[in-house]
PDB file of C-alpha atoms in Angstrom:
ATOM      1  CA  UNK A  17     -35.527  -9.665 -34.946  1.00 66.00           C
ATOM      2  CA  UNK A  18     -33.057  -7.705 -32.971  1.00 76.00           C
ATOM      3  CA  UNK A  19     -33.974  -4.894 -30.375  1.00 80.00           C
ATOM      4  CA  UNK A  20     -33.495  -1.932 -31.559  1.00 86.00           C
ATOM      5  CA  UNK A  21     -31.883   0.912 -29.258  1.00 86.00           C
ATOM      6  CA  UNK A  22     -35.169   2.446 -27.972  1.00 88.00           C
ATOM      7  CA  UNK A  23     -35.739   3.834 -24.995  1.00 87.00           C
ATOM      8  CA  UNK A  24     -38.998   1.298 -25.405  1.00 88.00           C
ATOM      9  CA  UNK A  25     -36.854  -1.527 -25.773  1.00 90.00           C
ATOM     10  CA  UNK A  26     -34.569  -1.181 -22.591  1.00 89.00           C
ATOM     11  CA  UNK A  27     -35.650  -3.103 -19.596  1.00 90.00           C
ATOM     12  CA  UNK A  28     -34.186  -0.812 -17.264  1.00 91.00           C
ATOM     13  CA  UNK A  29     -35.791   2.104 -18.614  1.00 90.00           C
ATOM     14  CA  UNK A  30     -39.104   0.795 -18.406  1.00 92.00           C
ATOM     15  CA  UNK A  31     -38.786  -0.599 -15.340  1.00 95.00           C
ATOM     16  CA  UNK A  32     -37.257   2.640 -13.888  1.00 94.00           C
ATOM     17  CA  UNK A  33     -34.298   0.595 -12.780  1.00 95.00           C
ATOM     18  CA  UNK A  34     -32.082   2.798 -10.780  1.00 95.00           C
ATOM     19  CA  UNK A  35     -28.412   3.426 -11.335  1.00 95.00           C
ATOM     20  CA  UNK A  36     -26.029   3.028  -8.864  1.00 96.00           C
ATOM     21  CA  UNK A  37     -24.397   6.164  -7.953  1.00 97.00           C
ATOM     22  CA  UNK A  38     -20.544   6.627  -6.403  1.00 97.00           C
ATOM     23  CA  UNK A  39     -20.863   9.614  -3.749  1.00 97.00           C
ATOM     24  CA  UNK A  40     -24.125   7.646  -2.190  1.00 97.00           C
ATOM     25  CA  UNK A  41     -22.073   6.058   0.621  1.00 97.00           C
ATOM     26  CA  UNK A  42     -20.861   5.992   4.203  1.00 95.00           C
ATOM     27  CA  UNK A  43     -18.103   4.726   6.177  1.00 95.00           C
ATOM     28  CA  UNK A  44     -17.306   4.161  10.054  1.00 93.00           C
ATOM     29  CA  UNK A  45     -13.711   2.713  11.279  1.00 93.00           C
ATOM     30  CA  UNK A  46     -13.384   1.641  14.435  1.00 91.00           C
ATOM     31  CA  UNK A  47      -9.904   2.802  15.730  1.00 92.00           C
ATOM     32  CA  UNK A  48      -7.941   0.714  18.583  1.00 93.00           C
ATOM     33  CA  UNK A  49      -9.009   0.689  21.772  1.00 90.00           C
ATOM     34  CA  UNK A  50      -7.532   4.372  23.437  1.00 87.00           C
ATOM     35  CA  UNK A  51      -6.399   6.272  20.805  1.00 85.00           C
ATOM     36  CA  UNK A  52      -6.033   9.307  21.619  1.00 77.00           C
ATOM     37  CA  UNK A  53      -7.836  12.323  19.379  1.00 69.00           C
ATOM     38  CA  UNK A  54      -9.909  10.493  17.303  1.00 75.00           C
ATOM     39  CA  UNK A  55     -13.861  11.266  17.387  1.00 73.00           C
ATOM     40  CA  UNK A  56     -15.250   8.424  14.693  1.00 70.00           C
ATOM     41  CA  UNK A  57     -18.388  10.705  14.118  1.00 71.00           C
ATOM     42  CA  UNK A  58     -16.461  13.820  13.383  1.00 67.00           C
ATOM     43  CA  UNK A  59     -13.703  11.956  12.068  1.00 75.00           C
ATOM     44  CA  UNK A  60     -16.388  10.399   9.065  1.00 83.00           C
ATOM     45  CA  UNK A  61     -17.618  13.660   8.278  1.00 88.00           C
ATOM     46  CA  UNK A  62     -13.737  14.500   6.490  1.00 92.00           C
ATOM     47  CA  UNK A  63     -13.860  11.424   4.653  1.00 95.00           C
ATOM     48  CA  UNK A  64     -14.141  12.241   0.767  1.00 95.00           C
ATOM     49  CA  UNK A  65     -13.034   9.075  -0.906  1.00 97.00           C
ATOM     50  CA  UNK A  66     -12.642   5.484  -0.939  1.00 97.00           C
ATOM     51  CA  UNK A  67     -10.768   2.894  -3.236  1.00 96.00           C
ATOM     52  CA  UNK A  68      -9.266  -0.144  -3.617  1.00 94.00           C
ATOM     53  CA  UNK A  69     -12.702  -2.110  -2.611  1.00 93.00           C
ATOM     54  CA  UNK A  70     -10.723  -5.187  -4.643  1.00 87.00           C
ATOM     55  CA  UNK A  71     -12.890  -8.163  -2.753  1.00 85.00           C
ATOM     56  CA  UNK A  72     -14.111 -10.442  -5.582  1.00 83.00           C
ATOM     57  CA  UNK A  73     -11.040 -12.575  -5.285  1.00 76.00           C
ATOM     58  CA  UNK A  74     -10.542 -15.072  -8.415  1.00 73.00           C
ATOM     59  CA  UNK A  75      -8.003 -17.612  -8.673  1.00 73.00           C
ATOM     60  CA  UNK A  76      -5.654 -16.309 -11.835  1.00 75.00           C
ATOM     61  CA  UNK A  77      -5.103 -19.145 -14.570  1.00 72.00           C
ATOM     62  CA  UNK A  78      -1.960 -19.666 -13.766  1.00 82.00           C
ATOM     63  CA  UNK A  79      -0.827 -23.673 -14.017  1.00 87.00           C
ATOM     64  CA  UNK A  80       0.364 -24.637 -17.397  1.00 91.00           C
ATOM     65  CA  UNK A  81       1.356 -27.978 -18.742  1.00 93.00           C
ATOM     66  CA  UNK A  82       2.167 -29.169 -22.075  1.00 94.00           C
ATOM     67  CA  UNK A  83       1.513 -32.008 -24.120  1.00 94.00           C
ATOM     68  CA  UNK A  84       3.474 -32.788 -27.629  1.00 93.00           C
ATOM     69  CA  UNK A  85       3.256 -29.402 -28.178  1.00 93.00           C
ATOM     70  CA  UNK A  86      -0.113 -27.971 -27.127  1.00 94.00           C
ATOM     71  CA  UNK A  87      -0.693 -26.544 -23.733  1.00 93.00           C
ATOM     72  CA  UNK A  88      -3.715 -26.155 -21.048  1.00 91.00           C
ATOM     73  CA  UNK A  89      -4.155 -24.334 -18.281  1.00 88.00           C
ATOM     74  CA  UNK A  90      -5.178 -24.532 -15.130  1.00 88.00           C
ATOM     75  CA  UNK A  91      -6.650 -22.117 -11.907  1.00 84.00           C
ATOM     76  CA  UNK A  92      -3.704 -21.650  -9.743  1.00 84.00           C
ATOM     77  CA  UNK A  93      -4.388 -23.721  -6.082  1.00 83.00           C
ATOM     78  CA  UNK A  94      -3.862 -20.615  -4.084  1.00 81.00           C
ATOM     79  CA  UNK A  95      -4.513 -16.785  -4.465  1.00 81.00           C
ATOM     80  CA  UNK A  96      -1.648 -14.590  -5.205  1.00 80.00           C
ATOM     81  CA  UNK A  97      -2.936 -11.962  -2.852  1.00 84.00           C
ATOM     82  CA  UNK A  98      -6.093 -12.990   0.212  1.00 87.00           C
ATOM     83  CA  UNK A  99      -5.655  -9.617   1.566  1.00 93.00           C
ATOM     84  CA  UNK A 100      -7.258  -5.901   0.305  1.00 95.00           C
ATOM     85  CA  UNK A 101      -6.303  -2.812   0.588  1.00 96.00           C
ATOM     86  CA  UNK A 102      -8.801   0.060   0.964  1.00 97.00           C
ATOM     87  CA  UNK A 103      -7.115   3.332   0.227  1.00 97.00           C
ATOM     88  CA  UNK A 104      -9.285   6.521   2.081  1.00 97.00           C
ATOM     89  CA  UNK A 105      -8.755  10.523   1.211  1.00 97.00           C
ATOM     90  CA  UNK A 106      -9.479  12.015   4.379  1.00 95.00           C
ATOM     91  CA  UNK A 107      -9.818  16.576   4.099  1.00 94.00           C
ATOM     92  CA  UNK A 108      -7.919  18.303   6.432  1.00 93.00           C
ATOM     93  CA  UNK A 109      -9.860  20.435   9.078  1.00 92.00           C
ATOM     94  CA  UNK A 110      -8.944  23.207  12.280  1.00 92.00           C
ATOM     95  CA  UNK A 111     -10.914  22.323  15.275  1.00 90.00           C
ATOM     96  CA  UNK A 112     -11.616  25.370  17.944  1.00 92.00           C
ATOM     97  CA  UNK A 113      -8.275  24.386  19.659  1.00 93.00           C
ATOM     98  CA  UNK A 114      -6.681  24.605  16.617  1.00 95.00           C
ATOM     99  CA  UNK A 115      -5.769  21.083  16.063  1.00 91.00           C
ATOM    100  CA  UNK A 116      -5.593  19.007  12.642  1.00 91.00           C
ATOM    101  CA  UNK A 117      -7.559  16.717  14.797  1.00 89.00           C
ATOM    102  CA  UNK A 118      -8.325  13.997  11.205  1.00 89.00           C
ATOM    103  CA  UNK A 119      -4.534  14.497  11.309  1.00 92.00           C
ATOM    104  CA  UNK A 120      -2.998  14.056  14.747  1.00 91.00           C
ATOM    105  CA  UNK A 121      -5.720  11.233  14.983  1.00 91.00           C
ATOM    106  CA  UNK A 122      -4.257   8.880  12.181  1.00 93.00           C
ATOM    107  CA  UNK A 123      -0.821  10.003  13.010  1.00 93.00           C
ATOM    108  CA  UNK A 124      -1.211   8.283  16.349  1.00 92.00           C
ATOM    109  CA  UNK A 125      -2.928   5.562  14.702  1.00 94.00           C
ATOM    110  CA  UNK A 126       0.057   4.998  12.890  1.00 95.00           C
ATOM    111  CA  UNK A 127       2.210   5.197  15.684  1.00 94.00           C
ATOM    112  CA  UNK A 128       0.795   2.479  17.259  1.00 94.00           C
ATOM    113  CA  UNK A 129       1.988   0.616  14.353  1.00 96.00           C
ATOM    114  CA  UNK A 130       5.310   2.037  14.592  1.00 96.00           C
ATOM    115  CA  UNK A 131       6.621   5.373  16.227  1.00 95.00           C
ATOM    116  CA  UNK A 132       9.564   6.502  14.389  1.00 93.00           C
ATOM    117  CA  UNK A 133      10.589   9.050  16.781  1.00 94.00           C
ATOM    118  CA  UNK A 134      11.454   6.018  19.537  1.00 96.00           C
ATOM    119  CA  UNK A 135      11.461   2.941  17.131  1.00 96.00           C
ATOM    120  CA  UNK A 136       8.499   1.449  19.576  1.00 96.00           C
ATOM    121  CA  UNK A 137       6.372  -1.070  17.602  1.00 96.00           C
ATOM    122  CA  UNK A 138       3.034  -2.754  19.262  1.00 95.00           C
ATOM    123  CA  UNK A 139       1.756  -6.330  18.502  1.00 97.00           C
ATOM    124  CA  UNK A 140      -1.376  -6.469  16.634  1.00 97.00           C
ATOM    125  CA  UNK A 141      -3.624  -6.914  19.295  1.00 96.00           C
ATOM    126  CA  UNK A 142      -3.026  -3.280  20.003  1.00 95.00           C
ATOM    127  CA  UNK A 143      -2.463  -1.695  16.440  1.00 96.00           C
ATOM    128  CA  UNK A 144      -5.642  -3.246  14.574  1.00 97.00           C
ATOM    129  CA  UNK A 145      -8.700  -1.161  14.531  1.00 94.00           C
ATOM    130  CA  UNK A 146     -12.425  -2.519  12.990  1.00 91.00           C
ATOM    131  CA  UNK A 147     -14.810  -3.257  11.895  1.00 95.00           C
ATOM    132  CA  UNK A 148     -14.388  -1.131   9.391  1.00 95.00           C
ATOM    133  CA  UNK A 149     -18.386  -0.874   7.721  1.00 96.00           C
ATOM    134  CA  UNK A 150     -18.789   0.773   3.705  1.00 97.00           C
ATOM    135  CA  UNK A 151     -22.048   0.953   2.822  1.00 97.00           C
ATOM    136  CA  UNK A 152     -23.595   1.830  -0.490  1.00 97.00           C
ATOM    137  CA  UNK A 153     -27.044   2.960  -0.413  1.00 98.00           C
ATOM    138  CA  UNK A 154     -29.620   4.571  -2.917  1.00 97.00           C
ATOM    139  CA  UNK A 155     -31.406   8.042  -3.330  1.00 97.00           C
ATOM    140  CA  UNK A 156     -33.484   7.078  -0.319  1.00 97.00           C
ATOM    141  CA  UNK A 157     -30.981   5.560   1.954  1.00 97.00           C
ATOM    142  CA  UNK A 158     -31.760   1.882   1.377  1.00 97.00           C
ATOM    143  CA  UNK A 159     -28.802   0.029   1.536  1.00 98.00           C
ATOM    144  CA  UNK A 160     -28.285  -2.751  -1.165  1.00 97.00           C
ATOM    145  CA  UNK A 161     -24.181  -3.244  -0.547  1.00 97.00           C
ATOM    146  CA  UNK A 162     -22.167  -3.764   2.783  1.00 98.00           C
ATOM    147  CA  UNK A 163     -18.587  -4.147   3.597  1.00 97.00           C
ATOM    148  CA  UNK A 164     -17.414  -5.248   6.983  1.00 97.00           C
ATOM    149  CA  UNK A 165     -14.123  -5.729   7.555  1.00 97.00           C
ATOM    150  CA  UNK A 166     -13.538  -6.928  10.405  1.00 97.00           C
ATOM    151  CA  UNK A 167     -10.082  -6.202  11.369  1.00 97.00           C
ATOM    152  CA  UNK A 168      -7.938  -3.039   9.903  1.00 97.00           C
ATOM    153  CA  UNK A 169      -4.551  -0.949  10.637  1.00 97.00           C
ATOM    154  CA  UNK A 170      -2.910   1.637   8.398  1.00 97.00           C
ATOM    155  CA  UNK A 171      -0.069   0.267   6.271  1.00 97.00           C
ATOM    156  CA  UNK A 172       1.027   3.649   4.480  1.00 94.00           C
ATOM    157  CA  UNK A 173       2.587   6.881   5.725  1.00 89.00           C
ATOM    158  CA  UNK A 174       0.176  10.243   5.851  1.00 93.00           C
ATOM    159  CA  UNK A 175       1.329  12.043   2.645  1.00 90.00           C
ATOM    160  CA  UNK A 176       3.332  14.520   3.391  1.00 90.00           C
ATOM    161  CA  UNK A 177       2.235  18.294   3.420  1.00 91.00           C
ATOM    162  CA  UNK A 178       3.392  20.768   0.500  1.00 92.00           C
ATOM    163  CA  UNK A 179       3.280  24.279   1.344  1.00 93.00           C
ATOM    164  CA  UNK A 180       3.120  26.989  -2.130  1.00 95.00           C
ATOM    165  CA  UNK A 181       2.956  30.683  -2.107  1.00 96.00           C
ATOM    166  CA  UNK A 182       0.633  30.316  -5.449  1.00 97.00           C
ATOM    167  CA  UNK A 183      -1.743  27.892  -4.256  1.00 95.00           C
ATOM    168  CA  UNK A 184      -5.264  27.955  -3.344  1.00 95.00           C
ATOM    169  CA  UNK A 185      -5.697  24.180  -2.735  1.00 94.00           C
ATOM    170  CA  UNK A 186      -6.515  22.795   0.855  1.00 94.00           C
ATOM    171  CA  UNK A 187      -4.385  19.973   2.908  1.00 95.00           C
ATOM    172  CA  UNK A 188      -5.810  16.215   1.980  1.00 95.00           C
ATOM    173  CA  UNK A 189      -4.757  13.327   3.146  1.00 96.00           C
ATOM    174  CA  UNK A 190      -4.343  10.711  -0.155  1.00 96.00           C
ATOM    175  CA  UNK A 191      -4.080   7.237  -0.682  1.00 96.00           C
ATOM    176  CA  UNK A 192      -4.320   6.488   3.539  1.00 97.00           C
ATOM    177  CA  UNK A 193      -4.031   2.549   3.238  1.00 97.00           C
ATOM    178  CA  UNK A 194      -5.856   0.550   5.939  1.00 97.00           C
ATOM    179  CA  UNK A 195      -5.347  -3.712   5.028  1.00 97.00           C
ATOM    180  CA  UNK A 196      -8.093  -5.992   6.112  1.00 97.00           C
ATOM    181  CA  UNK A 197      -7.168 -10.150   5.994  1.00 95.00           C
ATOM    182  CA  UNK A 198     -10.969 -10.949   5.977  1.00 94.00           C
ATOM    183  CA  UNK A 199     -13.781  -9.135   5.254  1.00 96.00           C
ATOM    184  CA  UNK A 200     -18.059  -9.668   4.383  1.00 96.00           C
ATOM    185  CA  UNK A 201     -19.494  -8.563   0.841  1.00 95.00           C
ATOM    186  CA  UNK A 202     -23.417  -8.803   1.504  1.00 95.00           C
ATOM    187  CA  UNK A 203     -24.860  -7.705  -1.369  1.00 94.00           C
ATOM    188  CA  UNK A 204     -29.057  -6.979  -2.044  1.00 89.00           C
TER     189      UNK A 204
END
């Protein structure tokens, strides 16, 4: 006989299974070594959103032969993509000096990359930032899923700010890519 949809009948019910909620997380990034005005406590506290947490990495069906007629396919020998790229909203805060100090501190993250004022790039060595550590944890802080990756750098632009007289919304930063080659998934 089937189950029927009871609350009796759900094994995560009875068992009190808990569910696995989105804002119960936190992130640190380690910036380069010596950039200037950025505080990674302070820094953490702004963050508001992550995405793009693509890691489970499957090799597409991609190979196809045929035969009289009649194909089959096969998994591709190599990933399209072996890279992710973990997008990060970031809110927009005045310091007692104030500084957009969230801001000025990716800016000159960025710069490091490359400094469009002067058209000065860096070699990686002195760009990349990390680890860069997401952890998702339940109602009392136990952590059942960590992210490390290793080695990150921005690789998008800090959108751009839009001032409007009829506005009440605040300055974000959206979408702030940083790419990691290589990362850990440790899962409880």
């Amino acid at each position: 006989m089937a189950k029927l949809p009871h609350y009796r009948n759900s094994t995560a019910a009875m068992n009190k299974y808990e569910p696995v909620y989105l804002n119960l997380f936190e992130i640190t990034i380690q910036p380069p070594q010596g950039l200037p005005n950025w505080t990674t406590p302070l820094l953490m506290e702004q963050v508001i959103k992550v995405s793009g947490l693509d890691v489970d990495k499957t090799p597409p069906a991609g190979v196809q032969q045929t035969y009289k007629g009649w194909s089959r396919t096969y998994a591709n020998a190599k990933l399209d993509q072996t890279f992710v790229d973990i997008a990060v909203d970031f809110e927009i805060n005045l310091d007692d000096a104030n500084s957009m100090y969230m801001y000025k501190g990716l800016k000159e993250w960025c710069k490091r990359v490359f400094n469009p004022l002067t058209g000065e790039m860096s070699l990686k060595k002195d760009y990349a930032g990390g680890p860069m550590v997401i952890e998702s944890y339940n109602r009392q802080g136990d952590v059942f899923r960590r992210y490390t990756f290793d080695t990150v750098w921005p690789t998008t632009n800090i959108n751009a700010i839009e001032f409007d007289y009829n506005s009440t919304d605040k300055f974000t930063i959206t979408g702030f890519t940083f790419r990691a080659d290589y990362w850990n998934d440790v899962t409880a």
